[in-house]
Every structure is written in structure tokens, then in C-alpha cells.
Coordinates of C-alpha atoms in Angstrom, one line a residue:
Chain A
M1 CA -16.2 -38.3 1.8
N2 CA -16.5 -36.7 4.7
N3 CA -20.4 -37.0 5.4
S4 CA -19.3 -41.0 6.0
Q5 CA -17.4 -39.6 9.0
T6 CA -20.2 -37.6 10.5
P7 CA -23.5 -38.8 9.3
L8 CA -25.6 -37.5 11.9
A9 CA -24.1 -34.1 12.1
G10 CA -24.1 -33.9 8.3
R11 CA -28.1 -34.8 8.1
V12 CA -29.6 -32.7 10.7
P13 CA -28.6 -29.2 10.6
A14 CA -29.5 -29.9 6.9
Q15 CA -32.3 -27.5 6.6
T16 CA -31.6 -25.2 9.5
D17 CA -28.5 -23.7 9.6
E18 CA -26.6 -24.1 6.6
L19 CA -24.7 -21.0 5.9
L20 CA -21.8 -21.4 3.6
V21 CA -21.9 -24.6 1.3
V22 CA -18.7 -26.0 -0.8
E23 CA -19.6 -28.4 -3.1
N24 CA -16.9 -30.8 -4.7
L25 CA -14.8 -27.4 -5.0
G26 CA -12.0 -27.9 -7.5
K27 CA -9.4 -25.3 -8.6
S28 CA -6.1 -25.6 -11.2
Y29 CA -3.8 -23.6 -12.6
G30 CA -3.2 -24.9 -15.8
D31 CA -2.1 -28.7 -15.1
H32 CA -1.4 -28.3 -11.7
Q33 CA -4.3 -29.3 -9.5
V34 CA -4.0 -27.2 -6.3
L35 CA -7.5 -28.3 -5.0
G36 CA -9.5 -31.5 -5.3
D37 CA -13.0 -32.3 -4.5
I38 CA -13.7 -30.5 -1.9
S39 CA -16.8 -30.7 0.0
V40 CA -17.9 -29.0 3.3
T41 CA -20.9 -26.9 5.2
V42 CA -20.1 -24.4 7.6
R43 CA -22.8 -24.1 10.3
S44 CA -24.5 -20.7 11.3
G45 CA -22.8 -19.7 14.3
E46 CA -19.6 -22.1 14.2
F47 CA -16.0 -21.8 14.8
M48 CA -14.6 -23.9 11.9
C49 CA -10.8 -24.4 11.9
I50 CA -9.2 -25.6 8.4
V51 CA -6.1 -27.3 9.3
G52 CA -3.4 -28.7 6.9
P53 CA 0.2 -29.2 5.8
S54 CA 2.1 -26.0 4.8
G55 CA 1.7 -26.0 1.0
A56 CA -1.8 -27.6 1.3
G57 CA -3.4 -25.0 -0.8
K58 CA -5.8 -23.9 2.3
T59 CA -4.9 -19.9 1.0
T60 CA -6.7 -20.7 -2.1
L61 CA -9.1 -22.5 -0.5
L62 CA -9.8 -19.5 1.3
Q63 CA -9.7 -17.0 -1.4
C64 CA -12.5 -19.7 -3.4
L65 CA -14.8 -19.7 -0.4
S66 CA -14.4 -15.6 -0.3
G67 CA -15.2 -15.4 -4.4
L68 CA -11.7 -13.8 -4.6
I69 CA -10.6 -16.2 -7.0
N70 CA -13.3 -18.4 -9.5
P71 CA -13.0 -22.3 -8.6
T72 CA -12.2 -24.5 -11.7
S73 CA -15.0 -27.0 -10.8
G74 CA -17.4 -27.3 -7.9
T75 CA -19.6 -24.3 -5.9
V76 CA -19.2 -22.1 -3.1
S77 CA -22.6 -20.9 -2.4
L78 CA -23.8 -18.6 0.9
R79 CA -27.2 -18.7 2.2
G80 CA -27.9 -20.3 -0.9
K81 CA -26.4 -17.7 -3.3
V82 CA -23.5 -19.0 -5.7
V83 CA -20.3 -17.1 -4.7
T84 CA -19.1 -15.6 -7.6
E85 CA -17.5 -12.2 -6.0
P86 CA -17.2 -11.4 -2.2
P87 CA -20.5 -11.2 -0.9
A88 CA -21.5 -8.1 1.5
E89 CA -21.9 -10.7 4.3
M90 CA -18.4 -11.8 4.4
A91 CA -15.2 -10.5 5.8
I92 CA -11.8 -11.5 5.8
V93 CA -9.2 -10.8 8.2
F94 CA -5.6 -11.7 6.4
Q95 CA -2.3 -12.9 8.0
D96 CA -0.3 -9.6 7.1
Y97 CA -1.8 -7.2 8.8
S98 CA 1.2 -4.5 8.1
R99 CA 0.0 -5.1 4.2
S100 CA -3.7 -5.2 4.7
L101 CA -4.2 -1.7 6.6
M102 CA -3.4 1.5 4.9
P103 CA -0.7 3.6 6.6
W104 CA -2.6 6.6 5.1
L105 CA -5.2 6.4 7.1
S106 CA -5.7 6.4 10.7
V107 CA -7.0 3.4 13.1
L108 CA -10.5 4.6 13.1
D109 CA -10.4 5.6 9.0
N110 CA -9.1 1.9 8.5
V111 CA -12.3 1.1 10.1
M112 CA -14.6 3.1 8.5
L113 CA -13.2 2.6 5.3
P114 CA -15.6 -0.1 4.4
L115 CA -18.7 1.1 5.8
R116 CA -18.9 3.9 3.2
S117 CA -20.8 2.5 0.7
A118 CA -23.3 0.8 3.0
T119 CA -23.7 3.6 5.5
K120 CA -24.1 7.3 4.3
D121 CA -24.0 9.0 7.5
K122 CA -21.0 9.5 9.2
A123 CA -21.3 10.0 12.4
E124 CA -23.2 6.4 11.8
R125 CA -20.0 4.8 10.5
K126 CA -17.9 6.4 13.3
K127 CA -20.0 4.7 15.6
K128 CA -20.1 1.3 14.1
A129 CA -16.6 1.5 13.8
M130 CA -15.7 2.6 17.8
E131 CA -17.9 -0.1 18.7
A132 CA -16.3 -2.4 17.0
L133 CA -12.6 -1.3 18.1
I134 CA -14.2 -0.8 21.8
E135 CA -14.8 -4.8 21.2
V136 CA -11.2 -5.4 20.4
G137 CA -9.7 -3.4 23.0
L138 CA -8.4 -0.2 21.3
K139 CA -10.4 2.3 22.1
D140 CA -7.5 4.7 23.3
H141 CA -5.5 4.0 19.7
V142 CA -8.4 5.0 17.3
E143 CA -6.3 8.2 15.8
K144 CA -3.2 6.7 15.8
Y145 CA -2.1 5.2 12.9
P146 CA -1.0 1.6 12.1
W147 CA 2.6 1.3 12.1
Q148 CA 2.6 3.4 15.4
L149 CA 0.8 0.3 16.7
S150 CA 2.3 -3.1 17.5
G151 CA 1.8 -6.2 15.6
G152 CA -1.0 -7.8 18.0
M153 CA -2.8 -4.6 17.8
Q154 CA -2.6 -4.0 14.0
Q155 CA -4.3 -7.5 14.2
R156 CA -6.8 -6.0 16.2
V157 CA -7.6 -3.0 13.8
A158 CA -7.6 -5.7 10.9
I159 CA -10.6 -8.0 13.5
A160 CA -12.3 -4.3 14.3
R161 CA -12.6 -3.8 10.7
A162 CA -14.2 -7.0 9.8
L163 CA -16.6 -7.0 13.1
A164 CA -17.3 -3.2 12.0
Y165 CA -18.4 -4.6 8.5
A166 CA -21.2 -6.6 10.2
P167 CA -20.8 -9.9 8.5
A168 CA -22.5 -13.2 9.0
I169 CA -19.3 -14.9 8.3
V170 CA -15.7 -14.0 9.2
L171 CA -13.0 -16.1 7.0
M172 CA -9.1 -15.6 8.6
D173 CA -6.3 -16.5 6.6
E174 CA -3.8 -17.7 10.0
P175 CA -4.4 -14.2 11.1
F176 CA -2.1 -15.2 14.1
A177 CA 0.8 -16.3 12.1
S178 CA 3.0 -13.2 12.3
V179 CA 3.0 -12.2 15.9
D180 CA 4.7 -13.7 19.0
A181 CA 3.2 -16.6 21.1
Q182 CA 2.2 -14.3 24.0
T183 CA 0.6 -12.3 21.8
R184 CA -1.3 -15.6 19.8
G185 CA -3.0 -16.8 22.4
D186 CA -4.3 -13.3 23.6
L187 CA -5.7 -13.0 20.2
E188 CA -7.1 -16.7 19.9
D189 CA -9.1 -15.7 23.2
L190 CA -10.1 -12.3 22.0
T191 CA -11.3 -14.2 18.9
L192 CA -13.3 -16.7 20.7
K193 CA -14.9 -14.4 23.2
L194 CA -16.2 -12.2 19.7
K195 CA -17.1 -15.3 18.5
N196 CA -19.5 -16.0 21.6
H197 CA -20.5 -12.2 22.3
L198 CA -21.3 -11.5 18.9
G199 CA -22.7 -14.9 16.9
I200 CA -20.4 -14.4 14.1
T201 CA -19.3 -17.8 12.0
I202 CA -16.0 -17.8 11.7
V203 CA -13.6 -19.9 9.8
L204 CA -10.3 -19.8 9.9
V205 CA -7.2 -21.2 8.4
T206 CA -4.3 -22.2 10.4
H207 CA -1.3 -24.4 10.1
D208 CA -1.1 -24.3 13.6
I209 CA -2.7 -27.7 15.3
D210 CA -3.0 -27.0 18.9
E211 CA -4.6 -23.6 17.6
A212 CA -7.2 -25.3 15.5
V213 CA -8.3 -27.7 18.2
Y214 CA -8.3 -25.1 20.8
L215 CA -10.5 -22.4 18.9
A216 CA -12.6 -24.8 16.6
D217 CA -16.0 -26.4 17.1
R218 CA -15.4 -28.3 14.3
V219 CA -11.8 -29.0 12.1
L220 CA -11.5 -29.7 9.1
V221 CA -8.1 -31.5 8.2
L222 CA -6.9 -31.2 4.7
G223 CA -4.7 -33.5 2.6
N224 CA -2.0 -32.3 0.3
K225 CA -1.3 -32.5 -3.5
P226 CA -4.1 -31.7 -4.5
T227 CA -5.9 -30.3 -1.6
Q228 CA -8.6 -32.6 0.0
V229 CA -10.9 -33.4 2.8
V230 CA -9.3 -35.6 5.4
D231 CA -11.4 -35.2 8.0
L232 CA -14.3 -33.2 10.0
I233 CA -13.9 -33.5 13.6
E234 CA -16.5 -32.2 16.0
T235 CA -14.1 -30.9 19.2
H236 CA -16.8 -30.8 21.8
L237 CA -14.6 -28.5 24.0
G238 CA -17.3 -25.9 24.9
T239 CA -17.6 -22.4 24.7
E240 CA -15.8 -21.2 27.5
R241 CA -12.1 -22.4 26.9
D242 CA -8.7 -21.4 28.5
Q243 CA -5.3 -21.3 27.3
I244 CA -3.9 -23.4 29.9
S245 CA -6.7 -25.6 31.5
T246 CA -8.4 -26.5 28.1
K247 CA -5.1 -27.3 26.5
A248 CA -4.2 -29.5 29.6
T249 CA -7.0 -31.6 29.3
R250 CA -7.3 -35.4 28.2
E251 CA -9.6 -34.4 25.3
F252 CA -7.7 -31.4 23.8
A253 CA -4.4 -34.1 23.7
Q254 CA -6.3 -36.8 22.0
L255 CA -7.4 -34.4 19.4
R256 CA -4.4 -33.1 18.8
T257 CA -2.7 -36.4 18.2
R258 CA -5.3 -37.1 15.8
V259 CA -5.1 -34.2 13.9
Y260 CA -1.3 -34.5 14.1
Q261 CA -1.6 -38.1 12.7
E262 CA -4.0 -37.3 10.0
I263 CA -1.8 -34.4 8.9
R264 CA 1.2 -36.6 8.9
H265 CA -0.4 -39.7 7.3
G266 CA -2.7 -37.6 4.7
D267 CA -5.6 -40.0 5.8
I268 CA -7.5 -41.3 8.9
P269 CA -5.1 -43.6 10.4
S270 CA -6.7 -47.2 11.1
S271 CA -4.7 -48.0 14.3
A272 CA -5.4 -44.3 15.5
G273 CA -8.8 -44.1 14.1
S274 CA -10.2 -46.7 16.9
V275 CA -8.4 -44.4 19.5
A276 CA -9.3 -41.0 18.4
A277 CA -12.8 -41.9 17.6
P278 CA -14.7 -41.8 20.7
A279 CA -13.0 -38.8 21.7
A280 CA -14.9 -36.9 18.5
S281 CA -18.3 -38.7 19.0
Chain B
M1 CA -17.5 17.2 33.5
S2 CA -19.7 14.6 31.3
E3 CA -19.2 17.4 28.5
M4 CA -15.8 18.1 29.0
T5 CA -15.0 13.9 28.7
P6 CA -15.3 14.0 25.1
K7 CA -13.7 17.2 24.2
S8 CA -10.6 16.9 26.1
N9 CA -10.4 13.0 24.8
T10 CA -10.4 14.5 21.2
A11 CA -7.5 17.1 22.4
V12 CA -5.3 14.4 24.1
L13 CA -5.6 12.4 20.9
A14 CA -5.0 15.0 18.8
G15 CA -2.4 16.3 21.1
A16 CA -0.9 11.9 20.9
R17 CA -0.6 12.8 16.7
T18 CA 0.9 16.0 16.6
K19 CA 3.4 14.5 19.1
A20 CA 3.9 11.2 17.3
R21 CA 5.1 13.6 13.8
K22 CA 6.5 15.7 15.8
G23 CA 8.4 12.9 17.1
G24 CA 9.8 11.7 13.8
S25 CA 11.0 15.1 13.2
A26 CA 13.0 15.6 16.2
V27 CA 14.6 12.1 15.6
A28 CA 15.4 13.6 12.3
G29 CA 16.5 16.7 13.5
R30 CA 19.1 15.0 15.1
R31 CA 20.6 12.9 12.5
R32 CA 20.0 14.5 9.6
V33 CA 22.6 17.0 8.3
G34 CA 22.0 20.2 8.7
I35 CA 22.1 23.7 6.5
G36 CA 25.9 24.3 8.1
P37 CA 27.2 21.6 6.2
K38 CA 25.5 22.4 3.2
L39 CA 26.8 26.0 3.4
I40 CA 30.5 25.0 4.0
A41 CA 30.0 22.8 0.7
I42 CA 29.0 25.8 -1.1
A43 CA 31.6 28.1 0.3
G44 CA 34.4 25.4 -0.6
V45 CA 33.2 25.4 -4.5
L46 CA 33.0 29.3 -4.5
L47 CA 36.7 29.6 -2.7
L48 CA 37.9 26.6 -5.2
W49 CA 36.3 29.0 -8.3
Q50 CA 37.9 31.9 -6.9
L51 CA 41.3 30.0 -6.6
L52 CA 40.9 28.8 -10.3
S53 CA 39.9 32.0 -11.4
V54 CA 42.7 33.8 -10.5
S55 CA 45.2 31.0 -11.3
P56 CA 47.6 31.1 -14.5
L57 CA 45.9 27.8 -15.3
V58 CA 42.8 29.7 -16.7
D59 CA 42.6 33.0 -18.7
S60 CA 40.6 35.4 -16.4
D61 CA 38.1 36.6 -19.2
S62 CA 37.0 33.6 -19.7
L63 CA 36.2 32.2 -16.3
P64 CA 35.6 35.5 -14.2
A65 CA 36.0 35.3 -10.3
P66 CA 32.7 34.6 -8.2
V67 CA 32.7 38.1 -7.0
T68 CA 32.4 39.3 -10.1
V69 CA 29.7 37.1 -11.3
F70 CA 27.7 37.7 -8.4
A71 CA 28.3 41.9 -8.8
A72 CA 27.1 41.1 -12.3
L73 CA 24.4 39.0 -11.2
L74 CA 23.3 42.1 -8.8
G75 CA 23.2 44.0 -11.9
L76 CA 20.7 42.0 -13.6
W77 CA 18.5 42.0 -10.7
G78 CA 18.2 46.0 -11.2
T79 CA 17.5 45.0 -14.7
G80 CA 13.4 44.5 -16.5
A81 CA 14.9 42.0 -18.9
Y82 CA 16.1 40.1 -16.3
W83 CA 12.6 39.3 -14.4
A84 CA 11.1 39.6 -18.0
A85 CA 12.9 36.7 -19.4
L86 CA 12.9 34.5 -15.7
G87 CA 9.2 35.2 -15.6
T88 CA 8.8 34.1 -19.5
T89 CA 11.0 31.1 -18.9
L90 CA 9.2 30.1 -15.5
Q91 CA 5.7 30.2 -17.2
V92 CA 6.7 28.4 -20.3
W93 CA 8.4 25.8 -17.8
A94 CA 5.3 25.4 -16.0
I95 CA 3.1 24.8 -19.0
G96 CA 5.0 22.4 -20.7
L97 CA 5.4 20.4 -17.2
A98 CA 1.8 20.3 -16.7
L99 CA 1.4 19.2 -20.0
C100 CA 3.7 16.5 -19.5
A101 CA 2.0 15.8 -16.2
V102 CA -1.4 15.5 -17.8
I103 CA -0.5 13.3 -20.4
G104 CA 2.4 11.3 -19.0
V105 CA 0.9 10.5 -15.6
P106 CA -2.2 8.6 -16.6
A107 CA -1.0 7.2 -19.8
G108 CA 1.6 5.8 -17.3
L109 CA -0.7 4.8 -14.7
L110 CA -3.1 2.9 -17.4
I111 CA -0.2 1.4 -19.4
G112 CA 1.1 0.2 -15.8
V113 CA -2.3 -1.2 -14.6
S114 CA -2.2 -4.1 -17.7
M115 CA 1.3 -6.7 -17.9
R116 CA 0.2 -6.7 -21.7
A117 CA 0.2 -2.9 -22.4
T118 CA 3.8 -2.7 -20.7
Q119 CA 5.1 -5.2 -22.3
S120 CA 4.1 -4.2 -25.6
T121 CA 4.6 -0.7 -25.2
R122 CA 8.4 -1.3 -23.5
W123 CA 10.2 -1.4 -27.4
V124 CA 8.5 2.0 -28.2
I125 CA 9.1 3.8 -25.0
D126 CA 12.5 2.8 -24.7
F127 CA 13.0 3.8 -28.1
F128 CA 11.7 7.4 -28.0
R129 CA 12.7 7.7 -24.2
T130 CA 16.7 7.4 -25.7
I131 CA 16.4 9.7 -28.8
P132 CA 18.2 13.0 -27.8
T133 CA 15.8 15.1 -28.1
I134 CA 17.7 18.3 -28.5
A135 CA 18.4 16.7 -32.1
L136 CA 14.7 17.4 -32.7
L137 CA 15.3 20.8 -32.3
P138 CA 15.8 21.7 -35.9
L139 CA 12.7 19.7 -36.7
V140 CA 10.5 21.3 -34.2
L141 CA 11.8 24.7 -34.9
L142 CA 10.9 24.3 -38.4
L143 CA 7.6 23.6 -37.5
F144 CA 7.0 26.4 -34.9
G145 CA 9.5 28.5 -35.0
A146 CA 11.3 30.5 -32.1
T147 CA 7.9 30.3 -30.1
S148 CA 7.2 29.0 -26.8
R149 CA 5.0 26.4 -28.7
M150 CA 8.3 25.2 -30.0
E151 CA 9.7 25.5 -26.5
I152 CA 6.2 23.5 -24.9
T153 CA 6.9 20.6 -27.5
M154 CA 10.4 20.1 -26.9
I155 CA 9.8 20.2 -23.3
V156 CA 7.2 17.6 -23.3
L157 CA 9.5 15.3 -26.0
A158 CA 12.0 15.5 -23.3
A159 CA 10.5 15.5 -20.1
I160 CA 7.1 13.0 -20.6
W161 CA 9.5 9.9 -20.3
P162 CA 10.7 9.8 -16.8
L163 CA 7.2 11.0 -15.5
L164 CA 5.4 8.2 -17.7
I165 CA 7.6 5.2 -16.5
Q166 CA 7.4 6.3 -12.9
S167 CA 3.8 6.2 -13.1
M168 CA 3.9 2.9 -14.9
Y169 CA 6.0 1.8 -11.9
A170 CA 3.4 3.2 -9.3
A171 CA 0.9 1.3 -11.0
K172 CA 2.4 -1.6 -10.6
Q173 CA 3.5 -0.9 -6.7
V174 CA -0.2 -0.9 -5.2
E175 CA 0.0 -3.5 -2.8
P176 CA -2.2 -6.7 -4.1
L177 CA -3.4 -7.5 -0.7
L178 CA -4.8 -4.1 -0.5
K179 CA -6.4 -4.5 -3.8
W180 CA -7.8 -7.7 -1.9
V181 CA -8.9 -5.7 1.0
F182 CA -11.0 -3.3 -1.3
R183 CA -12.7 -6.0 -3.2
V184 CA -13.5 -8.2 -0.5
F185 CA -14.9 -5.0 1.7
R186 CA -16.6 -4.2 -2.1
I187 CA -15.4 -0.2 -1.6
S188 CA -17.0 2.1 -4.4
T189 CA -14.7 2.5 -7.6
M190 CA -14.5 6.3 -6.7
D191 CA -13.3 5.4 -3.2
R192 CA -10.9 2.7 -4.8
L193 CA -9.3 5.9 -6.7
R194 CA -9.5 8.1 -3.8
F195 CA -8.3 5.7 -0.7
L196 CA -6.2 3.3 -2.4
W197 CA -4.8 4.6 -5.7
A198 CA -4.3 7.9 -4.8
P199 CA -2.2 7.3 -1.8
S200 CA -0.2 4.5 -3.5
V201 CA 0.8 6.1 -6.3
T202 CA 1.9 9.4 -5.1
L203 CA 5.3 8.8 -4.2
L204 CA 6.6 7.5 -7.7
V205 CA 4.3 9.8 -9.7
S206 CA 6.0 12.7 -7.4
T207 CA 9.7 11.4 -7.9
G208 CA 8.8 11.5 -11.4
M209 CA 8.1 15.0 -11.2
R210 CA 10.7 15.9 -9.4
L211 CA 12.8 14.3 -12.7
A212 CA 10.5 15.9 -15.1
A213 CA 10.8 19.1 -13.5
T214 CA 14.3 19.3 -13.6
M215 CA 14.9 17.7 -17.4
A216 CA 11.9 20.4 -18.5
L217 CA 14.2 23.3 -17.1
L218 CA 16.9 22.1 -18.9
M219 CA 14.9 21.7 -21.9
T220 CA 12.9 25.3 -21.6
I221 CA 16.5 26.8 -21.3
A222 CA 18.2 24.8 -24.2
A223 CA 15.7 26.0 -26.5
E224 CA 15.7 29.2 -25.7
Y225 CA 19.6 29.4 -26.0
I226 CA 19.5 27.3 -29.3
G227 CA 16.3 27.8 -30.7
G228 CA 16.1 31.5 -29.8
A229 CA 12.6 31.6 -28.0
P230 CA 12.5 34.6 -25.4
G231 CA 13.7 33.8 -21.8
L232 CA 16.7 32.8 -19.7
G233 CA 18.4 31.0 -22.7
L234 CA 17.7 33.7 -24.9
E235 CA 19.5 36.8 -22.9
L236 CA 22.2 34.2 -22.1
S237 CA 23.0 34.0 -25.6
H238 CA 22.9 37.7 -26.2
M239 CA 25.0 37.9 -23.0
E240 CA 27.6 35.6 -24.8
Q241 CA 27.2 37.6 -28.1
A242 CA 28.5 40.8 -26.3
F243 CA 31.1 38.9 -24.8
K244 CA 29.7 39.8 -21.1
R245 CA 31.2 36.8 -19.6
P246 CA 30.5 37.8 -15.7
E247 CA 26.7 38.0 -17.1
V248 CA 26.8 34.6 -18.8
F249 CA 27.5 33.0 -15.7
A250 CA 25.0 35.2 -13.9
Y251 CA 22.4 33.5 -15.8
A252 CA 23.6 29.9 -15.6
I253 CA 23.6 30.4 -11.9
T254 CA 20.0 31.8 -11.9
A255 CA 19.2 28.6 -13.9
G256 CA 20.8 26.5 -11.1
M257 CA 18.9 28.4 -8.4
I258 CA 15.6 28.0 -9.9
G259 CA 16.2 24.4 -10.4
L260 CA 16.9 24.0 -6.8
L261 CA 13.8 26.0 -5.7
I262 CA 12.0 23.6 -7.7
N263 CA 13.3 20.5 -6.6
A264 CA 13.3 21.8 -2.5
A265 CA 9.6 22.7 -3.1
L266 CA 8.7 19.2 -4.9
V267 CA 10.9 17.5 -1.6
L268 CA 9.1 19.2 0.9
F269 CA 5.4 18.6 -0.9
Q270 CA 6.4 15.2 -0.6
R271 CA 7.6 15.1 2.9
R272 CA 4.0 17.0 3.7
V273 CA 1.9 14.5 1.8
L274 CA 3.7 11.2 2.5
W275 CA 5.0 11.6 5.9
W276 CA 3.5 8.5 6.4
H277 CA 5.1 6.4 4.0
P278 CA 7.6 4.2 5.4
I279 CA 10.5 5.4 3.1
I280 CA 9.7 9.0 4.4
R281 CA 9.7 8.2 7.7
G282 CA 12.9 6.1 7.1
E283 CA 14.0 9.3 5.5
R284 CA 13.6 11.2 8.5
S285 CA 14.7 8.8 11.4
E286 CA 17.8 8.3 9.6

């Protein structure tokens, strides 16, 4: 479906850098079809944002991608292996940091816990966790408890926990939806920095169009009931992005308008398509 | 210098941690009702009792004055029978409660984990927990006689239900998102029990323990009093038959004080272990 939109992009990297391949993914609960027929390929090292109207089953899609729930039809494969349970090369950052961190463990212990099975040496675990915490700017807060930190800092802990796990791919489920606007901007820039710094692949689900365009190398636009792929857009905004100057560019505005229209109409608008298409290509 | 840095750094961090914890209790100290008002409440009750005992409303033989009762209590403290009875009661109580915990907590958690098991067992549990256990005493007495086995059986029959039910709820209260976090990071089953389940269920299980502890104590003394097994309840019964009213009250007060101490100890345990818990933190800051 999306291949017709980006025929070149679909063909060229096929052998080289396909990391996460989603093929004809569908999920139903009884008669209720949540996910339609979704096919998309996440390339190694890219930042993909999944955006769609609220109630579009974005979170269900993410759960299927991570193997937390099994799809009704189709497959998800990571590096060629079909995902049936959460793979070791994958980490998730959830929206609700207050519930996804353990209040009975310190920040450092929260980050170290997932490393217990793979890294037997405690000093080694601590080293990895500290590196991740330094990376997200929490060096001075490692002995505190999550509930002693602000929301933005708690989400940084969750990000550090994902990083310390050293995954090939990080899934983020509306990670910045529960923090204030200023913090959100900071966390977006932190995430971009980490992605460029560490070369990890990120798939981020959001309902915020600006956020999706600002962060993504490619934006996957989803339509509603059942959820399906409307469009897959290359942003071409470069690796260095800035909250003020990038969002002020003409390209950003065009992308934003295009995604907005696609979400509103649940389809690629024929009138807008001719305007928006050059911006994407 | 460079050697000093990490050391002093951890010291500062440790300091920050105790500070944060102390900060919590400092707030609590400001707002929580201190020992003073509690003592005033006790004094009020004693005064009321004294007034009632000297008033023409009650016969002074049936309700001795608090002063007389405390004199009797002091007298009992000098006897070996009192301490032996106290020891026996506490021992039986502890064994009974431990048995309740060993059976009730795992059973409750296992039932609570499964929605199907919860629904299937609902009628059975509601039926058994509503039976007034004391009504089963003649039956149990017939089986075991006036022994500690009889008492322990009675304790388990009475006190296991709050533990079982609280444990069932505890299993359901484990944060679903955290369960996902543990799955996503492929955390081992042992670590899952230790770092997710144990901390998550402690509040409700320990609340169940508080309920069960009180109920077990009541049942121990009732089984001694009615069933005739040795302990505080039997001593109380003997005193009653000897028309030693102040001593009867002294034993009753002893039971009340044990209950108070047990509950205080369990609350202290909860505060110590669950200091991170939002509910305990809220209790402290309000």
C-alpha cells in the first residue's frame, strides 16, 4: 500500500538495512477489528514516528510490534526473526512514567534491574546504568527515588533504562504526552540527540503532528477504524533540528499541513497531494 | 583529591536520601496527632469509668473502679500463673497466625492472579468467612479436646479469611504496566517475584495480617475461655467463677493491651518496609 507512495525507498534498502518488517499485520478482538492490514518496514538507524487520530489503535500496533500481544494476522519480524514475545534487542518507553517505574527502587536500581539477567557482574551493570543516566542528564539524581523527581526527569529515567538495555530498537508509546510543553520540547531534543549519538533505531507513537514531523526521518500516517496505513512520508529535515528554526521552515509547515490533512480525511487528499508531494520527494 | 571525590559524592547522595526520608517524617511530626491527645483520650475513658463505677447506676461489685482493677493487675503481675498464661496464649496465637499466613497468603495470591479462580471460589469463600467460627467450637472441641490443637484449628478457621481475601486483592493490584515492563525487559521469574510481586503485594498482605492478628487473638482467648484450653482466657474464666471481678477485668485489659501492641508493631513494620508507598507517604504527610 505504502510502496506505491515511495517505490524507490521501498526497493533500494530492501537487502541492506531492514530492521523491523511488518507484513499485513491485523488485530481483532472478536468481531472488533482494531488493526487493518498494516505493512511497513523500519530501517536500521531511522527515527520513525507513527501518527494517527486518537483511538486509531496506535498503542495496539506498538504492542504487536513489541510482541506483548500477538497479532490476529500477519507477522512482525526483527532482523528476519518473527516476533512472538518481546525480543532481547528491543526496549520500550511507555507514556505513563509514574506507573512504569518502580517506586520501591532508586533511580539507579530501576535502570539496573533489566540488566540482571544478561550482565551477571554487578559493577558492570552499575557502569552501564550510570552511562545511560549520564547520557540523559541524571548523573546527580541516581540515588533518589522516582517519586522524588519531576515528570520530565522520571521519563528520562525510563529512557535511560531503555538505553542501558542496549537495544537495537527503542519503541516509544506517546512518551511525552504527560509532561508540560517546555519539558516536552527538552525531551524531544534529548531523544534526537540520543538517536544521533548512539545510532539506535526509534519508533515513536504520538498523536501530536508537530512532534511527529519534528522528530521523524519518516512519518507513518495511520487512518482510523480499522487502523491502516494512509501514507509514509520522508521528512528530509536533516539530522540537526531546532525547536524554533526547524519548525519555522517552509518544509516543516508543508509536512505538517500534509499530515494534518491526511489525518483529517483518513486518506491522501487529491487536491493537497500535488502541493505536498514535492516537499516529500 | 581524586580519590576523595567518589567517596564524598556517595556520602552526599546518602545524605540526600536520609534527608528526603527525614523530610517526610518531619512533615508528619508537624501534622500527625502526637502522644498527648492519645493519653488525654485514655484518661477521659478512665475518668468516665471511675465515675460510672461510683455512680448509683451500677452495682459496685459488678463494675469495679479502675483503681481497683489496676491494683489487681499489679497483683497478678507478681504471680507465675499470669505470666505462664500470657506466654501460652501468645505462643498459641503466634502458631495459629503463622499457619494462617502459610496457607492463606499463597492461596490468596494464586486465586487472585486468575480471574477465573477468583470468580469460581467467590461463593465458597463468602460462605465460609460468614460462618460465625465460634459456632464451630463444640465440633472442634469434640475432635481435639481442650488442647492447643483445638485452639489453632479455631484460629485458622477464623483468621485465615481476611488474609486470604486481602492476598487475593493484593495479587490483582500489581500494576499491569509494570508487568509489561518486566516482560519487555525479559526479567527472570525469580527477579519478577522479588522486585515486582513482593513489593507490590506487601501493603495489602500486611493489612490482611493486621486484621488476621486481631481476629486470631480474639479467637485464642475465646477458645480458652469457652473451650477451656490453658491461657489467658481460661484464667479469666477461673477468676470469674471465683467472683474475683477486678482480676477478670485485669485479664481483659491484658488482652486489650496485647492487641494494641501487636497492631502497633505491625503498623511500624508497614511504615518501615513500605516507606516508599504512596499511601504510607500520604499518611506521613497528612
